[in-house]
CSV table of C-alpha atoms and ligand atoms in Angstrom, one decimal:
chain,number,residue,atom,x,y,z
A,920,MET,CA,-2.1,-41.7,167.4
A,921,PRO,CA,-4.4,-44.7,167.0
A,922,HIS,CA,-7.5,-44.0,165.0
A,923,ASP,CA,-10.5,-43.6,167.4
A,924,PRO,CA,-13.7,-44.7,165.6
A,925,ASP,CA,-15.8,-42.8,168.0
A,926,LEU,CA,-14.1,-39.4,167.6
A,927,ILE,CA,-14.6,-38.3,164.0
A,928,LEU,CA,-12.7,-35.1,163.0
A,929,ILE,CA,-14.5,-33.9,159.9
A,930,GLU,CA,-11.9,-32.2,157.7
A,931,HIS,CA,-12.8,-30.3,154.6
A,932,PRO,CA,-11.2,-27.2,153.0
A,933,VAL,CA,-14.5,-25.3,153.1
A,934,ILE,CA,-14.9,-26.1,156.8
A,935,SER,CA,-11.4,-24.9,157.5
A,936,HIS,CA,-12.0,-21.7,155.7
A,937,LEU,CA,-15.3,-21.0,157.3
A,938,LEU,CA,-14.2,-22.0,160.8
A,939,THR,CA,-11.5,-19.4,160.6
A,940,VAL,CA,-14.1,-16.8,159.7
A,941,ALA,CA,-16.1,-18.0,162.7
A,942,ARG,CA,-13.1,-17.7,165.0
A,943,ASP,CA,-12.3,-14.1,163.8
A,944,ARG,CA,-13.5,-11.8,166.5
A,945,LYS,CA,-14.3,-9.2,163.9
A,946,THR,CA,-17.0,-11.5,162.3
A,947,SER,CA,-20.5,-10.1,162.8
A,948,SER,CA,-23.4,-12.2,164.2
A,949,SER,CA,-25.1,-12.3,160.9
A,950,ARG,CA,-22.0,-13.6,159.2
A,951,PHE,CA,-21.4,-16.0,162.1
A,952,ARG,CA,-24.8,-17.5,161.7
A,953,ALA,CA,-24.4,-17.9,157.9
A,954,VAL,CA,-21.1,-19.6,158.4
A,955,LEU,CA,-22.5,-21.9,161.0
A,956,GLU,CA,-25.3,-22.8,158.6
A,957,THR,CA,-22.9,-23.9,155.9
A,958,ILE,CA,-20.6,-25.8,158.3
A,959,GLY,CA,-23.7,-27.4,159.9
A,960,GLU,CA,-24.8,-28.8,156.6
A,961,LEU,CA,-21.4,-30.3,155.9
A,962,LEU,CA,-21.1,-31.8,159.4
A,963,ALA,CA,-24.6,-33.2,159.2
A,964,TYR,CA,-23.7,-34.8,155.8
A,965,GLU,CA,-20.7,-36.5,157.3
A,966,ALA,CA,-22.3,-37.5,160.6
A,967,THR,CA,-25.3,-39.1,159.0
A,968,ARG,CA,-23.4,-41.4,156.5
A,969,ASP,CA,-24.4,-44.5,158.5
A,970,LEU,CA,-28.1,-43.8,159.1
A,971,ARG,CA,-30.2,-46.9,158.3
A,972,LEU,CA,-32.3,-47.1,155.2
A,973,LYS,CA,-35.6,-48.9,154.5
A,974,THR,CA,-37.0,-50.0,151.2
A,975,ARG,CA,-39.4,-47.6,149.5
A,976,ASP,CA,-41.2,-48.4,146.3
A,977,VAL,CA,-42.1,-45.6,143.9
A,978,GLN,CA,-43.3,-45.2,140.4
A,979,THR,CA,-41.0,-43.2,138.1
A,980,PRO,CA,-42.7,-41.6,135.1
A,981,LEU,CA,-41.6,-44.8,133.2
A,982,GLU,CA,-41.7,-47.8,135.5
A,983,PRO,CA,-41.8,-49.0,139.1
A,984,PHE,CA,-38.6,-48.5,141.1
A,985,ARG,CA,-37.6,-50.1,144.4
A,986,GLY,CA,-35.7,-47.3,146.2
A,987,GLN,CA,-34.8,-46.3,149.7
A,988,ALA,CA,-35.9,-43.9,152.4
A,989,LEU,CA,-34.3,-43.0,155.7
A,990,ALA,CA,-35.5,-45.3,158.4
A,991,GLY,CA,-36.8,-43.1,161.1
A,992,PRO,CA,-37.9,-41.4,163.1
A,993,ILE,CA,-34.7,-39.3,163.3
A,994,THR,CA,-34.6,-36.6,166.0
A,995,ILE,CA,-32.3,-33.6,166.0
A,996,VAL,CA,-31.8,-32.3,169.5
A,997,PRO,CA,-30.0,-29.0,170.0
A,998,ILE,CA,-28.8,-28.0,173.4
A,999,LEU,CA,-30.2,-24.5,173.8
A,1000,ARG,CA,-29.2,-21.9,173.1
A,1001,ALA,CA,-26.2,-22.3,170.9
A,1002,GLY,CA,-27.2,-25.7,169.5
A,1003,LEU,CA,-30.0,-23.9,167.6
A,1004,GLY,CA,-27.3,-22.5,165.2
A,1005,LEU,CA,-26.3,-25.9,164.1
A,1006,ALA,CA,-29.7,-27.6,164.3
A,1007,THR,CA,-31.3,-25.6,161.6
A,1008,PRO,CA,-28.9,-26.6,158.9
A,1009,MET,CA,-29.2,-30.2,160.0
A,1010,LEU,CA,-33.0,-30.0,159.6
A,1011,SER,CA,-32.4,-28.6,156.1
A,1012,LEU,CA,-30.4,-31.7,155.2
A,1013,ILE,CA,-32.9,-34.1,156.8
A,1014,PRO,CA,-36.3,-32.3,156.4
A,1015,THR,CA,-38.2,-35.4,157.6
A,1016,ALA,CA,-36.5,-35.3,161.0
A,1017,ARG,CA,-38.2,-34.0,164.1
A,1018,MET,CA,-36.6,-31.5,166.4
A,1019,GLY,CA,-36.4,-31.9,170.2
A,1020,HIS,CA,-35.0,-29.3,172.5
A,1021,ILE,CA,-33.0,-29.5,175.7
A,1022,GLY,CA,-32.3,-26.3,177.6
A,1023,MET,CA,-29.0,-26.2,179.4
A,1024,PHE,CA,-26.7,-23.4,180.4
A,1025,ARG,CA,-23.3,-23.7,182.1
A,1026,ASN,CA,-23.1,-22.1,185.6
A,1027,GLU,CA,-20.2,-19.7,185.2
A,1028,ASP,CA,-18.8,-20.4,188.6
A,1029,SER,CA,-19.1,-24.1,189.0
A,1030,LEU,CA,-19.0,-24.8,185.2
A,1031,GLN,CA,-21.7,-27.4,185.8
A,1032,PRO,CA,-24.6,-27.6,183.4
A,1033,GLU,CA,-28.0,-26.4,184.7
A,1034,HIS,CA,-31.0,-28.0,183.0
A,1035,TYR,CA,-33.9,-25.6,182.5
A,1036,TYR,CA,-36.0,-27.0,179.6
A,1037,GLU,CA,-37.0,-30.2,177.8
A,1038,LYS,CA,-39.3,-30.8,174.9
A,1039,LEU,CA,-38.7,-34.1,173.2
A,1040,PRO,CA,-40.9,-36.2,171.0
A,1041,PRO,CA,-42.4,-38.9,173.3
A,1042,ASP,CA,-41.0,-41.7,171.0
A,1043,VAL,CA,-37.6,-40.1,170.8
A,1044,GLY,CA,-36.0,-43.4,171.5
A,1045,ALA,CA,-37.6,-45.1,168.5
A,1046,GLY,CA,-34.8,-43.8,166.2
A,1047,PRO,CA,-31.5,-42.1,166.1
A,1048,ALA,CA,-31.0,-38.9,168.1
A,1049,ILE,CA,-28.5,-36.3,166.9
A,1050,LEU,CA,-27.4,-34.2,169.8
A,1051,VAL,CA,-25.9,-30.9,168.7
A,1052,ASP,CA,-24.1,-28.1,170.4
A,1053,PRO,CA,-21.3,-26.0,168.8
A,1054,MET,CA,-19.0,-26.3,171.8
A,1055,LEU,CA,-17.7,-29.3,173.7
A,1056,ALA,CA,-15.7,-27.6,176.5
A,1057,THR,CA,-15.7,-29.4,179.9
A,1058,GLY,CA,-18.2,-31.8,178.4
A,1059,GLY,CA,-20.7,-31.2,181.2
A,1060,SER,CA,-23.5,-30.1,178.9
A,1061,ALA,CA,-23.1,-32.8,176.3
A,1062,MET,CA,-22.8,-35.5,179.0
A,1063,ALA,CA,-26.0,-34.3,180.7
A,1064,GLY,CA,-27.7,-34.1,177.3
A,1065,ALA,CA,-26.7,-37.6,176.4
A,1066,SER,CA,-27.8,-38.9,179.8
A,1067,LEU,CA,-31.2,-37.3,179.5
A,1068,LEU,CA,-31.7,-38.8,176.0
A,1069,LYS,CA,-30.8,-42.2,177.4
A,1070,GLN,CA,-33.3,-41.7,180.3
A,1071,ARG,CA,-35.9,-41.0,177.6
A,1072,GLY,CA,-35.1,-44.3,175.9
A,1073,CYS,CA,-32.5,-43.4,173.2
A,1074,ARG,CA,-30.1,-46.1,172.3
A,1075,ASP,CA,-28.6,-44.6,169.1
A,1076,ILE,CA,-27.1,-41.2,170.0
A,1077,ARG,CA,-24.5,-39.2,168.1
A,1078,PHE,CA,-23.1,-35.9,169.2
A,1079,ILE,CA,-22.1,-33.2,166.7
A,1080,CYS,CA,-20.1,-30.0,167.6
A,1081,LEU,CA,-18.0,-27.4,165.9
A,1082,LEU,CA,-15.2,-27.2,168.4
A,1083,ALA,CA,-14.0,-29.8,171.0
A,1084,ALA,CA,-11.5,-29.4,173.7
A,1085,PRO,CA,-9.4,-32.5,174.7
A,1086,GLU,CA,-10.8,-32.2,178.2
A,1087,GLY,CA,-14.4,-32.4,177.0
A,1088,ILE,CA,-13.7,-35.3,174.6
A,1089,ASP,CA,-12.1,-37.3,177.4
A,1090,ALA,CA,-14.9,-36.7,179.8
A,1091,MET,CA,-17.6,-37.4,177.2
A,1092,GLN,CA,-15.9,-40.6,176.1
A,1093,ARG,CA,-15.6,-41.9,179.6
A,1094,ALA,CA,-19.2,-41.1,180.5
A,1095,HIS,CA,-20.7,-42.1,177.1
A,1096,PRO,CA,-18.4,-44.4,175.2
A,1097,ASP,CA,-21.3,-45.5,173.0
A,1098,VAL,CA,-21.9,-41.9,171.7
A,1099,PRO,CA,-19.7,-41.0,168.8
A,1100,ILE,CA,-18.4,-37.4,168.7
A,1101,TYR,CA,-18.3,-35.6,165.4
A,1102,THR,CA,-16.3,-32.3,165.4
A,1103,ALA,CA,-14.9,-29.9,162.9
A,1104,ALA,CA,-11.9,-29.1,165.1
A,1105,ILE,CA,-10.1,-30.3,168.2
A,1106,ASP,CA,-8.7,-27.2,169.9
A,1107,ARG,CA,-5.7,-26.9,172.3
A,1108,GLN,CA,-7.2,-26.7,175.8
A,1109,LEU,CA,-9.6,-25.0,178.2
A,1110,ASN,CA,-8.5,-21.9,180.0
A,1111,ASP,CA,-9.1,-21.2,183.7
A,1112,TYR,CA,-12.7,-20.1,182.9
A,1113,GLY,CA,-13.6,-23.2,181.0
A,1114,PHE,CA,-13.4,-21.5,177.6
A,1115,ILE,CA,-12.0,-23.4,174.6
A,1116,CYS,CA,-8.7,-22.0,173.4
A,1117,PRO,CA,-8.0,-20.8,170.8
A,1118,GLY,CA,-11.8,-21.2,170.3
A,1119,LEU,CA,-14.3,-18.7,169.0
A,1120,GLY,CA,-15.5,-17.1,172.3
A,1121,ASP,CA,-19.1,-17.8,173.5
A,1122,ALA,CA,-21.0,-19.4,170.7
A,1123,GLY,CA,-24.4,-18.5,172.0
A,1124,ASP,CA,-23.4,-14.8,172.3
A,1125,ARG,CA,-21.9,-14.8,168.8
A,1126,ILE,CA,-24.9,-16.4,167.2
A,1127,PHE,CA,-27.5,-14.3,168.9
A,1128,GLY,CA,-25.6,-11.0,169.2
A,1129,THR,CA,-25.8,-10.9,173.0
A,1130,THR,CA,-22.9,-10.3,175.4
A,1131,ASP,CA,-24.5,-12.0,178.4
B,1182,PRP,C1,-22.0,-23.2,176.1
B,1182,PRP,C2,-22.0,-24.1,174.9
B,1182,PRP,C3,-22.3,-25.5,175.5
B,1182,PRP,C4,-21.6,-25.4,176.8
B,1182,PRP,C5,-20.2,-26.0,176.7
B,1182,PRP,O1,-23.3,-22.9,176.4
B,1182,PRP,O2,-23.0,-23.8,173.9
B,1182,PRP,O3,-23.7,-25.7,175.7
B,1182,PRP,O4,-21.4,-24.0,177.1
B,1182,PRP,O5,-19.6,-26.1,177.8
B,1182,PRP,P1,-19.4,-27.5,178.7
B,1182,PRP,O6,-18.9,-28.5,177.7
B,1182,PRP,O7,-18.3,-27.1,179.6
B,1182,PRP,O8,-20.6,-27.9,179.3
B,1182,PRP,P2,-23.7,-21.8,177.5
B,1182,PRP,O9,-23.7,-22.3,178.9
B,1182,PRP,O10,-22.9,-20.6,177.2
B,1182,PRP,O11,-25.2,-21.5,177.1
B,1182,PRP,P3,-25.9,-20.9,175.8
B,1182,PRP,O12,-25.8,-21.9,174.7
B,1182,PRP,O13,-27.3,-20.6,176.3
B,1182,PRP,O14,-25.1,-19.6,175.4
């Protein structure tokens, strides 16, 4: 299979171990959240390797030093609800980032995303936007999120998820070929209800302990 520079599968033994814990139906919500925190930091670490830097002059206790700082402003944008579980660890890695929120849920009959909330920094387009959602299933939510960010002026968007289905990857890449996808796993397929298989179930329910 040719290497696709815009589909980055982040492989790491710790991620493989923890992702299996996350998939286990017996894993509690508190453990699920903890696992997502650790995986989220590792994903963020890999997905931010190419962020731009600017020069920053500081004074060490001994002498002046010309160092670097992240060129901002960087905005982390979780797609509510489930995106929150990944966004918090990203913010731990990049504490100077801002957080913007997009509320979107998937209509269970049509599988189409329904947009119910938006709170983004007014200058969100002034720097990179990191769109996060644990699941890329049909791709509807991620595509709508990326479209919204583009409408708000974003030109540098990257999408980070935990699990991606081939159907969602394909749809997202067709709609937004300029948005790289970072994922911890590419699962087999969607089932008839639009769930990723083998998957981990409904990420939002598992994070927040609800059953819908
Ligand atoms: C899930 C998931 C994604 C979306 C993925 O959210 O967190 O946002 O579905 O599906 P798609 O790729 O087919 O759009 P859900 O609708 O369950 O909302 P929630 O995050 O509030 O639980």
